Coordinates of C-alpha atoms and ligand atoms in Angstrom, one line a residue:
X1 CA 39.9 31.5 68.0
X2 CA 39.7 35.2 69.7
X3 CA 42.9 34.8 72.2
X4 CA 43.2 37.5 75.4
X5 CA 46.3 38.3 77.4
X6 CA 44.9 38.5 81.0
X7 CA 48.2 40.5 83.3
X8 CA 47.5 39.6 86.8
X9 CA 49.1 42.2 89.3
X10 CA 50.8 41.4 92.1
X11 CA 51.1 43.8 95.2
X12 CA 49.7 46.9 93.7
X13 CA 46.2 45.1 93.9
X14 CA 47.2 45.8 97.3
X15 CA 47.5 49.7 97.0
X16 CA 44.1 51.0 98.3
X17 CA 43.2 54.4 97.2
X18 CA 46.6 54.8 95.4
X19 CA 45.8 51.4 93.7
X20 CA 44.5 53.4 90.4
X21 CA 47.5 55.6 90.0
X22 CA 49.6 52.5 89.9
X23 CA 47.3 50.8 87.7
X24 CA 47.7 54.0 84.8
X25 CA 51.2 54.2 85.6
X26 CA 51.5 50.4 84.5
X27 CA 48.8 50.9 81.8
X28 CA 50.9 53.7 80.4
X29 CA 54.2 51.0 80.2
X30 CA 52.0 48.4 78.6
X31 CA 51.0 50.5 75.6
X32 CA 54.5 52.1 74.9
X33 CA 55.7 48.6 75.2
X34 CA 53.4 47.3 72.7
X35 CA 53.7 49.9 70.2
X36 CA 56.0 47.6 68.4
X37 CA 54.0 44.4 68.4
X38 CA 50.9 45.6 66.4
X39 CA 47.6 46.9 67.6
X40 CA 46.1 45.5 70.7
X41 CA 43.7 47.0 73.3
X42 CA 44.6 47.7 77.3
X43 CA 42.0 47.9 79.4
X44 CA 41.4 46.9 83.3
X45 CA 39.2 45.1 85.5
X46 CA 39.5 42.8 88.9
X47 CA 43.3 43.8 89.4
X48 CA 43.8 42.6 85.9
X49 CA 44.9 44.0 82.9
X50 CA 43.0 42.3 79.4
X51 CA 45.3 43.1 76.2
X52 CA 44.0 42.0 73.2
X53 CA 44.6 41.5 69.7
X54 CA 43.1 43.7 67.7
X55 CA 43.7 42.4 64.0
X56 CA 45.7 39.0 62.4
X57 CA 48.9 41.0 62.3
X58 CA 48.8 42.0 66.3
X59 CA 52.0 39.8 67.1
X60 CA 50.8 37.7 70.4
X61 CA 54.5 36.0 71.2
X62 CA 55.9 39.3 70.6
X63 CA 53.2 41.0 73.1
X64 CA 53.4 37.9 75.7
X65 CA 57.4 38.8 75.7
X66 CA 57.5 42.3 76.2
X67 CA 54.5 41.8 79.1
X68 CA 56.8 39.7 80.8
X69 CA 59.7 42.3 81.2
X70 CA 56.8 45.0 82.6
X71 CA 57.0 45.6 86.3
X72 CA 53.7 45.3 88.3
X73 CA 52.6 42.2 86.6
X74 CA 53.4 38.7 88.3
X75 CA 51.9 36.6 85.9
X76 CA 50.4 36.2 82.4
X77 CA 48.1 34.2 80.8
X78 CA 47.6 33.5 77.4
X79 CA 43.7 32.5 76.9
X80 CA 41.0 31.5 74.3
X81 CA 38.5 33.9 74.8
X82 CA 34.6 31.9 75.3
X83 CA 31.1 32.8 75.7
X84 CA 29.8 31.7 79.9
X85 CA 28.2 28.9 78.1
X86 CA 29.1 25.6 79.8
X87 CA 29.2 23.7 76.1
X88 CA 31.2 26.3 74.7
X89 CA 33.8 25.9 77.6
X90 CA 33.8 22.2 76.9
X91 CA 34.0 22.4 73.4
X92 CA 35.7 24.8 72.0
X93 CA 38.5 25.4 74.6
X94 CA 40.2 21.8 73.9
X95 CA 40.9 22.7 70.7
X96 CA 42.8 25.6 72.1
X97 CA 45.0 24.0 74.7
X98 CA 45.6 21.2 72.2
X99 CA 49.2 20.7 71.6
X100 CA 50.0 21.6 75.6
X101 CA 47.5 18.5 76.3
X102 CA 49.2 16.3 73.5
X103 CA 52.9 16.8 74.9
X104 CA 51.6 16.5 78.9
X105 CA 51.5 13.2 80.8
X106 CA 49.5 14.6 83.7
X107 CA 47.2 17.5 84.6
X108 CA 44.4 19.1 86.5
X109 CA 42.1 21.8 86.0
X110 CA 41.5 24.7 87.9
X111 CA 38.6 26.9 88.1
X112 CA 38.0 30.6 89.1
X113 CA 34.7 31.6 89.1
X114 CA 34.8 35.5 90.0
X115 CA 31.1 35.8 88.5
X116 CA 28.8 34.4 91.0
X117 CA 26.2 33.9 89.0
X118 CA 27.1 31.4 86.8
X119 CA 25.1 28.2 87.2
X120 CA 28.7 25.9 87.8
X121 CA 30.3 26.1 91.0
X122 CA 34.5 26.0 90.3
X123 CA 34.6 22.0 91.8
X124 CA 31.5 21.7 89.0
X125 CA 33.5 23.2 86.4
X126 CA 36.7 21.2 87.2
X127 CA 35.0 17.8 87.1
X128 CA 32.9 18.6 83.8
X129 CA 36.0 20.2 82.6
X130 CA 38.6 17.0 83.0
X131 CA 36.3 14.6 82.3
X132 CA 35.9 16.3 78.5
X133 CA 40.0 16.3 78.7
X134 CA 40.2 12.2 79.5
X135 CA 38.0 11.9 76.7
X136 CA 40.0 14.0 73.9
X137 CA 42.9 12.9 75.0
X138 CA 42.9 9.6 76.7
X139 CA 46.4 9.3 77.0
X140 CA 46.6 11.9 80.0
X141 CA 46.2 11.2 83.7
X142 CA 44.6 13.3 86.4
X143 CA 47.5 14.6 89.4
X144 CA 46.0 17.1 91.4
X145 CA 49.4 17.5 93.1
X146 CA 52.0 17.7 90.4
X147 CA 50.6 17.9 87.1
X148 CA 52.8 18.6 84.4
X149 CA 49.6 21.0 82.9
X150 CA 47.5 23.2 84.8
X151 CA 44.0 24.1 82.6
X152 CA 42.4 26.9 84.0
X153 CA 39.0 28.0 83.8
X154 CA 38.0 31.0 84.9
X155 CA 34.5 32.6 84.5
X156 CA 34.6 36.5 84.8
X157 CA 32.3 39.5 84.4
X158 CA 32.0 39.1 80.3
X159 CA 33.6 35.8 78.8
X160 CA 35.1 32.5 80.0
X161 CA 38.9 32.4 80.0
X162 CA 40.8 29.0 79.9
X163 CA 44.6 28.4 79.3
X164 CA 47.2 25.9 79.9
X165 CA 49.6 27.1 81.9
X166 CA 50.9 30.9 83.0
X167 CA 53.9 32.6 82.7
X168 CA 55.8 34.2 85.3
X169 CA 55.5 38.3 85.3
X170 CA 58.3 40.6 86.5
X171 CA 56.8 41.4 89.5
X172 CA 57.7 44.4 91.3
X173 CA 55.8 47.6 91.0
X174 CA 55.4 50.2 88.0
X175 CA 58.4 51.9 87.0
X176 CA 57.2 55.7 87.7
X177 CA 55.7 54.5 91.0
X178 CA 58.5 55.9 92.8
X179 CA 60.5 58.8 91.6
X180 CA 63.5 59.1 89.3
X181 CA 67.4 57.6 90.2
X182 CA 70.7 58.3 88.4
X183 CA 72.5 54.6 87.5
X184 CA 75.8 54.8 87.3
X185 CA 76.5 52.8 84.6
X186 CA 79.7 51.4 84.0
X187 CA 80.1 48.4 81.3
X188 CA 80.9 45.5 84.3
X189 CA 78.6 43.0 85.7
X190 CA 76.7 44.6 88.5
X191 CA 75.4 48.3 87.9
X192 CA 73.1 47.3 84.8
X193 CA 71.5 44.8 87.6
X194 CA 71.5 47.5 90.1
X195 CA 69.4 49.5 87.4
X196 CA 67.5 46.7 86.7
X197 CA 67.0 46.6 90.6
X198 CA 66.0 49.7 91.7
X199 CA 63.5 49.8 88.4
X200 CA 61.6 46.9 89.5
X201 CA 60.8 48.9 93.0
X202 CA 59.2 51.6 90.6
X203 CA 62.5 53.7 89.8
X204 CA 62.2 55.9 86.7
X205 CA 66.3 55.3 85.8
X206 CA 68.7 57.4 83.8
X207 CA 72.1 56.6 83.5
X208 CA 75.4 58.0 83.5
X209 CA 78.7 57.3 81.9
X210 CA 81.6 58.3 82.8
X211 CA 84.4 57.7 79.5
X212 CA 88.1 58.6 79.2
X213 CA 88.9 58.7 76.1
X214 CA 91.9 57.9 74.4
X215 CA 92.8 55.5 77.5
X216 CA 89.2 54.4 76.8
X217 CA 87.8 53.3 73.6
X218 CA 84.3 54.0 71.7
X219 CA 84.0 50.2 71.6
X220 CA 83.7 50.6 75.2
X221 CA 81.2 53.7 75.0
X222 CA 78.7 51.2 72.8
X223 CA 79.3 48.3 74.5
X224 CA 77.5 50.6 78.1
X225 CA 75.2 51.8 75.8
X226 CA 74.3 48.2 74.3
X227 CA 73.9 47.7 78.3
X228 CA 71.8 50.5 78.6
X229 CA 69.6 49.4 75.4
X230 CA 69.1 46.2 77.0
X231 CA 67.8 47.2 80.0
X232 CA 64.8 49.3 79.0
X233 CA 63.2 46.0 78.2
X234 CA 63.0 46.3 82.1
X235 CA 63.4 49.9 82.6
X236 CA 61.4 52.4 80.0
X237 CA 63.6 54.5 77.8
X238 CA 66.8 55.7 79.4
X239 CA 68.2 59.4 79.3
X240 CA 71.8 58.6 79.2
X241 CA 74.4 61.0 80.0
X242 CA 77.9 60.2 79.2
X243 CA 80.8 62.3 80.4
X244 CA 83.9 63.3 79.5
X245 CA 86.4 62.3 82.5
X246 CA 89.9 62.3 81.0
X247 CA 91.2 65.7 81.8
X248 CA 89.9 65.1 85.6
X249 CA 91.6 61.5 85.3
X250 CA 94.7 63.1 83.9
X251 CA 94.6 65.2 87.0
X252 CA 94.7 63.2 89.5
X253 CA 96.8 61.1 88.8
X254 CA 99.1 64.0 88.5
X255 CA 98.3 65.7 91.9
X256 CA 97.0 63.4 94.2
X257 CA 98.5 60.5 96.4
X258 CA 98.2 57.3 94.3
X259 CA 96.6 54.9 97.4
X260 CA 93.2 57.4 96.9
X261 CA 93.1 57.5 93.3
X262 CA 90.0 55.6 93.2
X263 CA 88.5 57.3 96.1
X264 CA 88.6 60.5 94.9
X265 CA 88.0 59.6 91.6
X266 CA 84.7 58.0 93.2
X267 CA 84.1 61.3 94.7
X268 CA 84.2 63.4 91.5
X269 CA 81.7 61.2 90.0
X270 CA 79.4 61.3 92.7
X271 CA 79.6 65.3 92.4
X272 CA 79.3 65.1 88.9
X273 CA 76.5 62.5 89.0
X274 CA 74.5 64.5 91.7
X275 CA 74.6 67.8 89.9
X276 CA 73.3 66.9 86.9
X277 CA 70.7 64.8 89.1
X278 CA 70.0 68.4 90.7
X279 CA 69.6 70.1 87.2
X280 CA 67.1 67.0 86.2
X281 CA 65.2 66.7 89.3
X282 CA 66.5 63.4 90.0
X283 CA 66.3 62.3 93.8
X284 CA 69.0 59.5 94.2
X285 CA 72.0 57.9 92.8
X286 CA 72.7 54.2 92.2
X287 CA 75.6 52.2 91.9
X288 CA 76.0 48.5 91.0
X289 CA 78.8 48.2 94.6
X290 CA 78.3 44.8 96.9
X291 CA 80.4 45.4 99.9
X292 CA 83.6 44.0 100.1
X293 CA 84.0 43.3 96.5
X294 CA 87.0 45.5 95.8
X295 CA 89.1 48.1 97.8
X296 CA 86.8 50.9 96.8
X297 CA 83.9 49.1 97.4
X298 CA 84.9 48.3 101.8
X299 CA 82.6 50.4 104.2
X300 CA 85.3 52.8 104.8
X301 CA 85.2 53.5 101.1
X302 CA 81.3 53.6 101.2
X303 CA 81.8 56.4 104.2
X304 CA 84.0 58.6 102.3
X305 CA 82.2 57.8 98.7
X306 CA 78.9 58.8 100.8
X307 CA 80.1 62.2 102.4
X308 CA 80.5 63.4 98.8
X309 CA 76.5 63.0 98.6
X310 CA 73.9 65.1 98.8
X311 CA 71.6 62.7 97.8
X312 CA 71.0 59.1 98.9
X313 CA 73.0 56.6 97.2
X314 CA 71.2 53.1 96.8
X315 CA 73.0 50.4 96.3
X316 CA 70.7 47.2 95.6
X317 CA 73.8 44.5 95.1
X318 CA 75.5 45.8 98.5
X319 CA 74.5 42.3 100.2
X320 CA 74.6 40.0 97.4
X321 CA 77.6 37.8 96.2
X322 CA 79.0 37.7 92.6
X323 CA 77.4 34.8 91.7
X324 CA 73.6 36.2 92.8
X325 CA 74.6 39.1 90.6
X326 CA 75.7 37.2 87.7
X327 CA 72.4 34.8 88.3
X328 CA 70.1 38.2 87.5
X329 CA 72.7 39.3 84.7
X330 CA 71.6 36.1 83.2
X331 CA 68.3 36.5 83.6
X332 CA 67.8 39.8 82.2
X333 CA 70.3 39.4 79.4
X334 CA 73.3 41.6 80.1
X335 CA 75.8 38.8 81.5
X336 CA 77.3 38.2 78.1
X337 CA 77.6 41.9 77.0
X338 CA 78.8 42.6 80.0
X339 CA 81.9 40.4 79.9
X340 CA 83.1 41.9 76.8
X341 CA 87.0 42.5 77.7
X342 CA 86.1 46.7 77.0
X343 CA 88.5 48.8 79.7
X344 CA 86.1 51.1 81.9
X345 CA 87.5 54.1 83.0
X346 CA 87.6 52.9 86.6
X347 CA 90.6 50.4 85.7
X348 CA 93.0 52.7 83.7
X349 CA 95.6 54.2 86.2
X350 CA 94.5 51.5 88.8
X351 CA 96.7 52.1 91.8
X352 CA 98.6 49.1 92.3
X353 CA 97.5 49.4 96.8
X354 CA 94.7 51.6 96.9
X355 CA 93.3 52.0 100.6
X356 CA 91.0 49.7 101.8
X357 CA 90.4 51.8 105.1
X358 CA 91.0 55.0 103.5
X359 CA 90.3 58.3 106.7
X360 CA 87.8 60.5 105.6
X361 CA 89.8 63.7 106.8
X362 CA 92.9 62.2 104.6
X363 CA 90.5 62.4 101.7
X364 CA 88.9 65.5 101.8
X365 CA 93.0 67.1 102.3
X366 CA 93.8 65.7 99.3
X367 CA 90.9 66.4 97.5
X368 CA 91.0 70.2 99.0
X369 CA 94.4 70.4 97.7
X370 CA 93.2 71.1 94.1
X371 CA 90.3 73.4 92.5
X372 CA 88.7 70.6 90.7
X373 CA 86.0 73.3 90.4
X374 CA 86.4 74.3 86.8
X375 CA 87.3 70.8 85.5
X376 CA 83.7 69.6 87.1
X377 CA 82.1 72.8 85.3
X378 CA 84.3 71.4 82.1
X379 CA 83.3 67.4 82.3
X380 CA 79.2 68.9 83.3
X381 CA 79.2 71.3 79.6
X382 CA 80.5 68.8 77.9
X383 CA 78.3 66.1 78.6
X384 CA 75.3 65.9 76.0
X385 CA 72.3 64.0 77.0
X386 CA 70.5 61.3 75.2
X387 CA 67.6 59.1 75.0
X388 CA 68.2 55.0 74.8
X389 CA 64.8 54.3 73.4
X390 CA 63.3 50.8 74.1
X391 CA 63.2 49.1 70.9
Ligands
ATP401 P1 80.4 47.0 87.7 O1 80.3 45.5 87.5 O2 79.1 47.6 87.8 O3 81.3 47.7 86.8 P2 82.5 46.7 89.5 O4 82.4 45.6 90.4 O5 83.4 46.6 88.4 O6 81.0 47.2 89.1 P3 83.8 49.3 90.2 O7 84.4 49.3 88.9 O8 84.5 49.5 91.5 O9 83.0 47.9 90.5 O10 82.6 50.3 90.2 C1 81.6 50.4 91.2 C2 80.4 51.1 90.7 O11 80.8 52.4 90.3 C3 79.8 50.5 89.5 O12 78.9 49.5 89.8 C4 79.1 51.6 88.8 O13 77.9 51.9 89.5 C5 80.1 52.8 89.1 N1 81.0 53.0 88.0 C6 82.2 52.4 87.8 N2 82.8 52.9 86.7 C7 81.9 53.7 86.1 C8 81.9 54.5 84.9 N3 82.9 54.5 84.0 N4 80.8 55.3 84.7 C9 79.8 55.3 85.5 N5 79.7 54.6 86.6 C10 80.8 53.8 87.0
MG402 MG1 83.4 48.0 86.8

C-alpha cells in the first residue's frame, strides 16, 4: 500500500510573509537529510511537508528517523495513502494500521477533514470509521479520553491519509533561520547540548576545538569530533576548527598568576574563537557554561570571560542544572560519548584555587603583561578547517 510521510510544522506555520523562506530553508534540510535513505519526493502544502517514497528501496524507518532529528517539524506521521472514497477509507486503511490495532486495548479515531467538500463531516467519519474497527478487531474498546491508539483520518486536497499514531518532531525552527554561531566544543557534557540548543532556535553551528597536545591526546581530538558527528543529526554539517593551544597553554602557565589560569586561558579562546568567527562571517559564540557550575563558570568569571567579546556569547545551559543537561545529552545521544574519561585541555594545569570572584582590572594586568599577539596569530595559522559531514 502507497505509504506518505506527512511533517506537520510547528510555529513557522506561524511566520506570515516570512513563512515561505522558512518553509525552503526546512525543505532544503529535509532533502540533504534524505539523501541517504533512498529516493523520496518533498513537496508542501497546508503547513505540511508530504515526503514520499519514490521506489521499494526508499528506506521509510530510515526517512521517519532522520525527519525526526529536523528542526521546524513537531510531528510526523506515517500514513497509507487512499483515494477520498468513503469505502476505500474503511477498507483498505485497516489493513494498514493492523498490527497497531492487534497489540492496542483501547482507541479512538480522529478525523480532520481540511477539504470541505467531502460528503462526511469529521464526527461522520469517526463513527463510520470505529464502527469498521470493532468489527475487525473485536477485541478493542472505544476510550475517547485515553486510548492507547489514536487512528487518524484526515481528508485533504488530493488523497485520504489515516495512521495510528504520530511521532514527536524536533520542534524548533529551521536551522539557517537565524544566522551562523561558533560552539565551542569541548568533549564534556554540556557544550554539544548548547550546540544542539542554539541549533534548534535556527543556528547554523560550527565548532571549535581547542587541543593541547602532548598534555592532550588524539583520542581526545576524535572523541569531540565523534561529538561533533553526532550532532549534525540535529545540526546540518559542522565546519570544525580545531586549534592548536599548547604553546599558549605552556605560556601561561609560565607567566601568569596561577588563581587566573583559567580565566585567561578563557579569554584567549574567546579571542581566538571570535576572530576566526570574524574571518567566517559568524555572528556569535556559544558555550556549553550553566552558572555556578565551576569557578570559571560564576558571574564574575562570565564578566571578565565577556569583556574579551566582541560578539555576543550565548550560553543556552546558563540556567539549567546538571541533571536537565544530562536529560538532553540523553536524548540526543551524546551522554555516553561524552563521559569517555578523555582530558580536555581545560583540565591540564588546573590551578588548584582559581578565583571565583576574579576583578576584571586584575585580569586584563595580567593578561597585558604579555604579547600574546603572535602566539594568537600562531594558534589562528595553524588551525585547518574542516567539514563533519552528517552521515
Ligand atoms: P563541557 O561539559 O561543555 O565540557 P564543563 O562543564 O566541563 O563544560 P568547562 O570545562 O569549564 O565546563 O568549559 C566551559 C565551556 O568552555 C564548555 O562548555 C565549552 O563551551 C568551552 N570549552 C571548554 N574546553 C574547551 C575546549 N578544549 N575547546 C573548546 N571549547 C572548550
Ligand atoms: Mg569540560
Amino acid at each position: 500500500m502507497k505509504e506518505i510521510i506527512l511533517c506537520k510544522y510547528g510555529e513557522i506555520a506561524l511566520k506570515g510573509l516570512n513563512k515561505s523562506s522558512f518553509e525552503s530553508m526546512m525543505t532544503k534540510s529535509v532533502k540533504r537529510r534524505l539523501k541517504s535513505c533512498g529516493q523520496f519526493s518533498v513537496s508542501k502544502a497546508q503547513s505540511t511537508l508530504y515526503v514520499e517514497p519514490l521506489n521499494d528501496d526508499s528506506d521509510v524507518d530510515m526517512a521517519v528517523e532522520k525527519l525526526s532529528k529536523i528542526f521546524g517539524i513537531v510531528k510526523l506521521c506515517r500514513c497509507c495513502v487512499l483515494e477520498k472514497d468513503m469505502d476505500e477509507i474503511l477498507t483498505k486503511s485497516l489493513d494498514y494500521i493492523e498490527d497497531e490495532m492487534e497489540t492496542a486495548r483501547t482507541f479512538k479515531v480522529d478525523a480532520k477533514r481540511s477539504d470541505k467538500k467531502f460528503p462526511f463531516k469529521s464526527p461522520e467519519i469517526c463513527i463510520e470509521m470505529g464502527g469498521k474497527i470493532l468489527e475487525r478487531f473485536p477485541h478493542l474498546k472505544v476510550d475517547v479520553h485515553d486510548p492507547d491508539v489514536v487512528v487518524t483520518v484526515e481528508i485533504r486536497e488530493t488523497n485520504a491519509y489515516v495512521h495510528a499514531g504520530s511521532i514527536e518532531g524536533a520542534g524548533g525552527i529551521p536551522v539557517g533561520s537565524s544566522g551562523k554561531a561558533m560552539l565551542l566544543l569541548s568533549g564534556g557534557i554540556d557544550s554539544p547540548v548548547a550546540g544542539y540548543m542554539m541549533a534548534k532556535r535556527g543556528a547554523i553551528i560550527s565548532a571549535i576545538h581547542f587541543e593541547a597536545p602532548p598534555y592532550t591526546s588524539d583520542r581526545a581530538k576524535m572523541k569531540v569530533e565523534k561529538l561533533a558527528k553526532i550532532i549534525t543529526a540535529y545540526c546540518g554539517d559542522i565546519n570544525f576548527f580545531c586549534v592548536p593551544f599548547t604553546e599558549i597553554q605552556e605560556l601561561l602557565r609560565d607567566n601568569c598568576p596561577e588563581e587566573l589560569f583559567t580565566i585567561l586561558m578563557r579569554r584567549l579562546m574567546m579571542e581566538i574563537a571570535q576572530r576566526i568567527c570574524e574571518k567566517e562571517d559568524i555572528q556569535a559564540l556559544v558555550t556549553g557554561e550553566s552558572l555556578g557550575q565551576v569557578a570559571s563558570q560564576t558571574m564574575y568569571a562570565m564578566v571578565c570571560t565577556d569583556a574579551a567579546c566582541r560578539m555576543p556569547v550565548f550560553r543556552p545551559c546558563v540556567g539549567m542544572d546538571k541533571s536537565e543537561i544530562v536529560e538532553i545529552a540523553r536524548k540526543i545521544d551524546t551522554f555516553d560519548t561524552s563521559i569517555l574519561p578523555y582530558e580536555d585541555c581545560c583540565t591540564v594545569f588546573t590551578p588548584k584555587h582559581p578565583k571565583t570572584r576574579p576583578n576584571l582590572a586584575d585580569v586584563e594586568a595580567a593578561q597585558n603583561a604579555f604579547d600574546w599577539e603572535p602566539y594568537i596569530q600562531k594558534a589562528i595559522e595553524g588551525t585547518k578547517p574542516y567539514l563533519i559531514r552528517n552521515a
